[in-house]
mmCIF file of C-alpha atoms in Angstrom:
data_model
loop_
_atom_site.group_PDB
_atom_site.id
_atom_site.type_symbol
_atom_site.label_atom_id
_atom_site.label_comp_id
_atom_site.label_asym_id
_atom_site.label_seq_id
_atom_site.Cartn_x
_atom_site.Cartn_y
_atom_site.Cartn_z
ATOM 1 C CA MET A 36 11.510 16.756 -3.721
ATOM 2 C CA GLN A 37 14.166 16.063 -1.105
ATOM 3 C CA SER A 38 12.538 17.266 2.110
ATOM 4 C CA HIS A 39 12.368 14.327 4.500
ATOM 5 C CA LEU A 40 9.622 16.002 6.526
ATOM 6 C CA LEU A 41 7.479 16.515 3.430
ATOM 7 C CA LEU A 42 8.062 12.953 2.222
ATOM 8 C CA MET A 43 7.203 11.615 5.665
ATOM 9 C CA ALA A 44 3.984 13.679 5.672
ATOM 10 C CA ILE A 45 3.028 12.399 2.192
ATOM 11 C CA PHE A 46 3.770 8.823 3.271
ATOM 12 C CA ALA A 47 1.707 9.275 6.451
ATOM 13 C CA PHE A 48 -1.148 10.753 4.402
ATOM 14 C CA PHE A 49 -1.381 7.774 2.042
ATOM 15 C CA VAL A 50 -1.107 5.158 4.788
ATOM 16 C CA SER A 51 -3.704 6.955 6.949
ATOM 17 C CA LEU A 52 -6.037 7.334 3.965
ATOM 18 C CA VAL A 53 -5.962 3.635 3.056
ATOM 19 C CA PHE A 54 -6.279 2.443 6.660
ATOM 20 C CA ALA A 55 -9.178 4.821 7.326
ATOM 21 C CA VAL A 56 -11.044 3.706 4.192
ATOM 22 C CA VAL A 57 -10.434 0.015 4.948
ATOM 23 C CA ALA A 58 -11.328 0.217 8.631
ATOM 24 C CA LYS A 59 -14.389 2.498 8.569
ATOM 25 C CA ASP A 60 -17.483 2.697 6.378
ATOM 26 C CA GLU A 61 -18.969 6.088 7.205
ATOM 27 C CA PRO A 62 -17.186 9.158 5.748
ATOM 28 C CA ARG A 63 -17.351 10.935 9.115
ATOM 29 C CA ASP A 64 -15.677 7.991 10.887
ATOM 30 C CA GLN A 65 -13.114 7.702 8.095
ATOM 31 C CA LEU A 66 -12.195 11.375 8.426
ATOM 32 C CA ARG A 67 -11.890 11.124 12.201
ATOM 33 C CA PHE A 68 -9.861 7.901 12.128
ATOM 34 C CA GLY A 69 -7.645 9.089 9.252
ATOM 35 C CA SER A 70 -6.953 12.458 10.869
ATOM 36 C CA LEU A 71 -6.060 10.842 14.180
ATOM 37 C CA MET A 72 -3.739 8.383 12.468
ATOM 38 C CA PHE A 73 -2.109 11.079 10.328
ATOM 39 C CA GLY A 74 -1.578 13.289 13.396
ATOM 40 C CA GLY A 75 -0.189 10.318 15.305
ATOM 41 C CA PHE A 76 2.288 9.586 12.516
ATOM 42 C CA LEU A 77 3.510 13.189 12.393
ATOM 43 C CA ALA A 78 3.693 13.625 16.161
ATOM 44 C CA SER A 79 5.531 10.335 16.747
ATOM 45 C CA ALA A 80 8.006 11.082 13.938
ATOM 46 C CA VAL A 81 8.828 14.507 15.394
ATOM 47 C CA VAL A 82 9.111 13.136 18.949
ATOM 48 C CA LEU A 83 11.303 10.206 17.845
ATOM 49 C CA GLY A 84 13.424 12.587 15.765
ATOM 50 C CA TRP A 85 14.103 14.775 18.780
ATOM 51 C CA LEU A 86 14.788 11.745 20.993
ATOM 52 C CA MET A 87 17.433 10.579 18.500
ATOM 53 C CA TYR A 88 18.911 14.063 18.165
ATOM 54 C CA PRO A 89 21.682 13.642 20.820
ATOM 55 C CA PHE A 90 22.978 10.427 19.230
ATOM 56 C CA PRO A 91 25.750 10.786 16.666
ATOM 57 C CA LEU A 92 25.486 8.959 13.324
ATOM 58 C CA MET N 27 -18.039 -34.054 1.765
ATOM 59 C CA ARG N 28 -18.267 -32.731 -1.822
ATOM 60 C CA ALA N 29 -18.785 -29.069 -2.566
ATOM 61 C CA THR N 30 -22.005 -28.239 -4.386
ATOM 62 C CA ALA N 31 -21.960 -26.514 -7.801
ATOM 63 C CA ALA N 32 -23.098 -23.250 -6.222
ATOM 64 C CA GLU N 33 -20.256 -23.340 -3.701
ATOM 65 C CA GLU N 34 -17.724 -24.083 -6.440
ATOM 66 C CA THR N 35 -19.047 -21.175 -8.521
ATOM 67 C CA GLN N 36 -18.847 -18.916 -5.490
ATOM 68 C CA SER N 37 -15.268 -19.917 -4.701
ATOM 69 C CA GLY N 38 -14.326 -19.411 -8.380
ATOM 70 C CA THR N 39 -15.840 -15.939 -8.284
ATOM 71 C CA LEU N 40 -13.978 -15.176 -5.059
ATOM 72 C CA VAL N 41 -10.659 -16.180 -6.652
ATOM 73 C CA LEU N 42 -11.424 -13.961 -9.649
ATOM 74 C CA LEU N 43 -12.406 -11.103 -7.351
ATOM 75 C CA CYS N 44 -9.151 -11.371 -5.389
ATOM 76 C CA LEU N 45 -7.102 -11.594 -8.600
ATOM 77 C CA ALA N 46 -8.839 -8.519 -10.052
ATOM 78 C CA SER N 47 -8.358 -6.670 -6.774
ATOM 79 C CA TRP N 48 -4.638 -7.497 -6.795
ATOM 80 C CA ILE N 49 -4.044 -6.658 -10.468
ATOM 81 C CA ILE N 50 -5.957 -3.353 -10.373
ATOM 82 C CA PRO N 51 -5.993 -1.743 -6.910
ATOM 83 C CA GLY N 52 -9.591 -1.084 -5.861
ATOM 84 C CA ALA N 53 -11.119 -3.271 -8.600
ATOM 85 C CA GLY N 54 -12.508 -5.694 -6.014
ATOM 86 C CA HIS N 55 -14.378 -2.944 -4.199
ATOM 87 C CA LEU N 56 -15.661 -1.510 -7.486
ATOM 88 C CA TRP N 57 -16.869 -5.010 -8.444
ATOM 89 C CA LEU N 58 -18.734 -5.278 -5.134
ATOM 90 C CA GLY N 59 -20.401 -1.894 -5.643
ATOM 91 C CA ARG N 60 -18.300 0.027 -3.136
ATOM 92 C CA ARG N 61 -17.493 2.763 -5.625
ATOM 93 C CA ALA N 62 -16.085 5.436 -3.337
ATOM 94 C CA LYS N 63 -13.700 3.033 -1.607
ATOM 95 C CA GLY N 64 -12.669 1.453 -4.902
ATOM 96 C CA LEU N 65 -11.931 4.814 -6.526
ATOM 97 C CA ILE N 66 -9.863 5.966 -3.540
ATOM 98 C CA PHE N 67 -7.736 2.787 -3.723
ATOM 99 C CA LEU N 68 -7.526 3.039 -7.519
ATOM 100 C CA VAL N 69 -6.030 6.530 -7.269
ATOM 101 C CA ALA N 70 -4.095 6.445 -3.981
ATOM 102 C CA LEU N 71 -2.141 3.202 -4.301
ATOM 103 C CA PRO N 72 -0.740 3.616 -7.842
ATOM 104 C CA LEU N 73 0.033 7.258 -6.983
ATOM 105 C CA MET N 74 1.976 6.163 -3.917
ATOM 106 C CA PHE N 75 3.854 3.638 -6.054
ATOM 107 C CA ALA N 76 4.562 6.299 -8.718
ATOM 108 C CA ILE N 77 5.968 8.652 -6.075
ATOM 109 C CA GLY N 78 8.241 5.842 -4.878
ATOM 110 C CA VAL N 79 9.548 5.342 -8.414
ATOM 111 C CA ALA N 80 9.890 9.106 -8.991
ATOM 112 C CA ILE N 81 12.063 9.597 -5.901
ATOM 113 C CA ARG N 82 14.472 6.887 -7.056
ATOM 114 C CA GLY N 83 13.180 3.902 -5.115
ATOM 115 C CA ARG N 84 14.122 0.427 -6.298
ATOM 116 C CA LEU N 85 11.960 -2.486 -7.375
ATOM 117 C CA PHE N 86 13.837 -5.294 -5.671
ATOM 118 C CA PRO N 87 14.761 -8.468 -7.579
ATOM 119 C CA PHE N 88 13.674 -11.935 -6.413
ATOM 120 C CA GLU N 89 16.907 -13.025 -4.761
ATOM 121 C CA LEU N 90 16.358 -16.003 -2.491
ATOM 122 C CA SER N 91 19.970 -15.799 -1.283
ATOM 123 C CA ASP N 92 19.076 -12.568 0.544
ATOM 124 C CA PRO N 93 15.762 -13.109 2.392
ATOM 125 C CA LEU N 94 15.133 -9.405 3.062
ATOM 126 C CA VAL N 95 15.557 -8.531 -0.618
ATOM 127 C CA GLY N 96 13.249 -11.423 -1.549
ATOM 128 C CA LEU N 97 10.602 -10.220 0.913
ATOM 129 C CA ALA N 98 10.891 -6.648 -0.370
ATOM 130 C CA ALA N 99 10.427 -7.969 -3.930
ATOM 131 C CA LEU N 100 7.308 -9.841 -2.815
ATOM 132 C CA ALA N 101 5.940 -6.669 -1.198
ATOM 133 C CA ASP N 102 6.702 -4.647 -4.357
ATOM 134 C CA LEU N 103 4.764 -7.206 -6.385
ATOM 135 C CA GLY N 104 1.701 -6.622 -4.176
ATOM 136 C CA ILE N 105 0.693 -3.565 -6.200
ATOM 137 C CA GLY N 106 -0.228 -5.768 -9.171
ATOM 138 C CA ALA N 107 -0.244 -4.601 -12.804
ATOM 139 C CA VAL N 108 1.436 -1.291 -11.972
ATOM 140 C CA TYR N 109 4.549 -3.257 -10.956
ATOM 141 C CA PHE N 110 4.747 -5.021 -14.327
ATOM 142 C CA ILE N 111 4.078 -1.812 -16.270
ATOM 143 C CA ALA N 112 6.794 0.087 -14.367
ATOM 144 C CA SER N 113 9.378 -2.673 -14.654
ATOM 145 C CA SER N 114 8.648 -3.283 -18.363
ATOM 146 C CA LEU N 115 9.133 0.437 -19.037
ATOM 147 C CA GLY N 116 12.479 0.316 -17.263
ATOM 148 C CA TYR N 117 11.441 2.224 -14.135
ATOM 149 C CA GLY N 118 12.317 1.202 -10.600
ATOM 150 C CA GLY N 119 16.033 0.742 -11.131
ATOM 151 C CA GLY N 120 16.686 2.801 -8.008
ATOM 152 C CA ASP N 121 19.611 5.087 -7.282
ATOM 153 C CA VAL N 122 21.345 4.230 -4.039
ATOM 154 C CA ARG N 123 23.194 7.580 -4.118
ATOM 155 C CA ALA N 124 19.934 9.564 -4.059
ATOM 156 C CA VAL N 125 18.974 11.170 -0.736
ATOM 157 C CA THR N 126 15.446 9.872 -1.192
ATOM 158 C CA TYR N 127 16.407 6.265 -2.065
ATOM 159 C CA GLU N 128 15.253 4.726 1.237
ATOM 160 C CA TYR N 129 12.061 6.791 1.220
ATOM 161 C CA GLY N 130 11.391 5.594 -2.317
ATOM 162 C CA ASN N 131 11.791 1.988 -1.212
ATOM 163 C CA ALA N 132 9.409 2.588 1.699
ATOM 164 C CA PHE N 133 6.785 4.052 -0.654
ATOM 165 C CA LEU N 134 7.090 1.126 -3.105
ATOM 166 C CA ILE N 135 7.039 -1.594 -0.467
ATOM 167 C CA VAL N 136 4.203 -0.104 1.573
ATOM 168 C CA ALA N 137 2.079 0.574 -1.536
ATOM 169 C CA GLY N 138 2.316 -3.152 -2.345
ATOM 170 C CA LEU N 139 1.540 -4.211 1.219
ATOM 171 C CA LEU N 140 -1.429 -1.850 1.436
ATOM 172 C CA ASN N 141 -2.825 -3.326 -1.783
ATOM 173 C CA MET N 142 -2.564 -6.794 -0.228
ATOM 174 C CA LEU N 143 -4.588 -5.449 2.712
ATOM 175 C CA VAL N 144 -7.148 -4.062 0.256
ATOM 176 C CA VAL N 145 -7.409 -7.500 -1.418
ATOM 177 C CA ILE N 146 -8.111 -9.101 1.972
ATOM 178 C CA ASP N 147 -10.711 -6.406 2.708
ATOM 179 C CA ALA N 148 -12.448 -7.078 -0.625
ATOM 180 C CA TYR N 149 -12.478 -10.797 0.216
ATOM 181 C CA ASP N 150 -14.064 -10.083 3.602
ATOM 182 C CA VAL N 151 -16.693 -7.823 2.008
ATOM 183 C CA ALA N 152 -17.500 -10.508 -0.571
ATOM 184 C CA LEU N 153 -18.004 -13.081 2.209
ATOM 185 C CA GLY N 154 -20.316 -10.680 4.052
ATOM 186 C CA ARG N 155 -18.033 -10.327 7.059
ATOM 187 C CA LYS N 156 -18.027 -6.535 6.695
#
């Protein structure tokens, strides 16, 4: 398992899951909050990745 | 003002609850009857930690000379018993040459920090704040 994108998605999944379960009590709210957070993680990672693309290592 | 016996018993129970919640992720919520939440923490947090170990992350040593390493070690310890089991079995040595080394560290550190958050949540539930 060496795909950075996959590892980032797994990481985002676990963090979103725990935050959603801690922050909300109703399953419907948990699903909504967790999905939003997971999507936010993925979207911000892709956007930041592209923003850093022009910079050399 | 002296604490009454009931208050002392309650604070003793709270300490035990927090300790149990730290040692076994989700145990505090299970104790308080929040089964679904407790089971999710019980599965998700050790699994996250195990993934961190599997992708060659490192369990940092307690080195006070390097504050960041010391803080990372403290965060690793946040996962509770799983930390001691993994380190006693020789896991968590880390491999700095592995492509996934930094990701592994992130998984290990964040799993510990999330368990600390879960302990605080269990404490709040026990006090009736949630």
